mmCIF file of C-alpha atoms and ligand atoms in Angstrom:
data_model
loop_
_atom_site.group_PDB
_atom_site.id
_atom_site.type_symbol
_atom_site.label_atom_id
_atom_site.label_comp_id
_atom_site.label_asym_id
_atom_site.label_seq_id
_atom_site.Cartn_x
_atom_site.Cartn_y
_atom_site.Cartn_z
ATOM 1 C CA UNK U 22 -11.641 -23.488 -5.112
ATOM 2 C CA UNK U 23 -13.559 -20.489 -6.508
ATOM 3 C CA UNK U 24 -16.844 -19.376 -4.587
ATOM 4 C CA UNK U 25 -20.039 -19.542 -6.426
ATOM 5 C CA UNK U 26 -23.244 -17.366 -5.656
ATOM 6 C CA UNK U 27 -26.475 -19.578 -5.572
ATOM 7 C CA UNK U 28 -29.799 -19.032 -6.386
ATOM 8 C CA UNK U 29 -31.006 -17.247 -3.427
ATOM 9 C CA UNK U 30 -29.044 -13.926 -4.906
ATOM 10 C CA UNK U 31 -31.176 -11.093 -4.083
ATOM 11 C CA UNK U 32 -29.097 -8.935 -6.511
ATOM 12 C CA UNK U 33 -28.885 -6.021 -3.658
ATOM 13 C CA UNK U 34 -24.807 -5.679 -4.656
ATOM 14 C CA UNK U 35 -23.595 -5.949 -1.091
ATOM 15 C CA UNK U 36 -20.500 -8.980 -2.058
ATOM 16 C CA UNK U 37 -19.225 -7.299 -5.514
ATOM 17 C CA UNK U 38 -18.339 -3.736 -2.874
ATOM 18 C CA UNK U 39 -16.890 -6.605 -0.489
ATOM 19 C CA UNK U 40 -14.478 -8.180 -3.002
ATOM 20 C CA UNK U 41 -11.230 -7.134 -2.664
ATOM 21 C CA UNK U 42 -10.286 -7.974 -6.345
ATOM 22 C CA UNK U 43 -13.501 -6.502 -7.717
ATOM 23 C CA UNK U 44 -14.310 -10.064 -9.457
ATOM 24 C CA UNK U 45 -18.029 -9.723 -8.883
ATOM 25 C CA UNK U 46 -20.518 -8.590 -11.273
ATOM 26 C CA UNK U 47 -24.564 -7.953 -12.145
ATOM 27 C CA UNK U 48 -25.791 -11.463 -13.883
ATOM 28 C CA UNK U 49 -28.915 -11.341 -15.805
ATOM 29 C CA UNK U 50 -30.491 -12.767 -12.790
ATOM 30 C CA UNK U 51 -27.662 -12.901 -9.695
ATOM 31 C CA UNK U 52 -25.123 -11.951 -9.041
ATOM 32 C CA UNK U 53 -22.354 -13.871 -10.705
ATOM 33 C CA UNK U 54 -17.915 -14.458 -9.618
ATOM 34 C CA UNK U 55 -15.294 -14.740 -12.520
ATOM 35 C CA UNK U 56 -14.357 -17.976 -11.161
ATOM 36 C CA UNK U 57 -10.558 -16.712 -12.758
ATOM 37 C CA UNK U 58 -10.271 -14.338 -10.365
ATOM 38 C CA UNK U 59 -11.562 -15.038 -7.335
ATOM 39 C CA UNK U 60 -9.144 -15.837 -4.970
ATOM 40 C CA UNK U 61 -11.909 -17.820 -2.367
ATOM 41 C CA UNK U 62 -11.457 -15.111 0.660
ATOM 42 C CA UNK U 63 -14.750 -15.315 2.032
ATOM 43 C CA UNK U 64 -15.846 -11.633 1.972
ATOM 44 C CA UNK U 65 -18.570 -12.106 0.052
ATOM 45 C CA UNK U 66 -20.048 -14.571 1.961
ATOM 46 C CA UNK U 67 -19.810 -12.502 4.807
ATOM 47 C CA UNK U 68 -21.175 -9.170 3.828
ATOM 48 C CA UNK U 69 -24.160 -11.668 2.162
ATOM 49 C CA UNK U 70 -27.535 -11.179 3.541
ATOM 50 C CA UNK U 71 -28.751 -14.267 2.364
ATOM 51 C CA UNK U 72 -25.169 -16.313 2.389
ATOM 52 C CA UNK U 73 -25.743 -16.925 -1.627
ATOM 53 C CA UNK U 74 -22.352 -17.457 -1.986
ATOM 54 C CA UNK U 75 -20.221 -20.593 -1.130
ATOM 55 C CA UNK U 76 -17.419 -22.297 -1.747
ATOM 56 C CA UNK U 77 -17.539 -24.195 -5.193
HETATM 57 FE FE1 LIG X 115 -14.327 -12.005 -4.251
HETATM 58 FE FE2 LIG X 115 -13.364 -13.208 -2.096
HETATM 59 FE FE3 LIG X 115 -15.882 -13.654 -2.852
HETATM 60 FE FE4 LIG X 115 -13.879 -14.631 -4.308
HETATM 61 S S1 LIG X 115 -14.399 -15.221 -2.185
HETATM 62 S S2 LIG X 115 -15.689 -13.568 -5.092
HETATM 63 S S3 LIG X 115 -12.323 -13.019 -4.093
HETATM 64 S S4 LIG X 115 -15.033 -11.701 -2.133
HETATM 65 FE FE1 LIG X 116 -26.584 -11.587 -4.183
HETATM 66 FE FE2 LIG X 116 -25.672 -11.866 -1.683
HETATM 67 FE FE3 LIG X 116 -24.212 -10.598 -3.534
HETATM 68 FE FE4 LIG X 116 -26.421 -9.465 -2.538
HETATM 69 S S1 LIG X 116 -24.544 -9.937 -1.406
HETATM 70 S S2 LIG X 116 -25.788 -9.540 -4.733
HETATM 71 S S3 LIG X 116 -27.749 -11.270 -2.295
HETATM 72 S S4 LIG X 116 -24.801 -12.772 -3.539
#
């Protein structure tokens, strides 16, 4: 199960410097997770001042 960020991305960029395989990137307008890639860790979630992203 991938993690997906949600609409209450702020776009400040705090998750794509958390993720340690560097699967998160600047959406038009959020944040958005190569769903490929991510390998569901959490660390996005966690650095996440809103907790946009969850688990799919
Ligand atoms: Fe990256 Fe981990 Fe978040 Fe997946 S769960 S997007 S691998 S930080
Ligand atoms: Fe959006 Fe949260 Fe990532 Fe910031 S850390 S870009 S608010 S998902």
């Amino acid at each position: 199960m991938a993690y997906i960020i949600n609409d209450d991305c702020i776009s400040c960029g705090a998750c794509a410097s958390a993720c340690p395989v560097g699967c998160i990137s600047e959406g038009d307008a959020k944040y958005v997770i190569n769903a490929d890639e991510c390998v569901s860790c959490g660390s996005c979630a966690d650095a996440c001042p809103v907790g946009a992203p969850v688990e799919e």
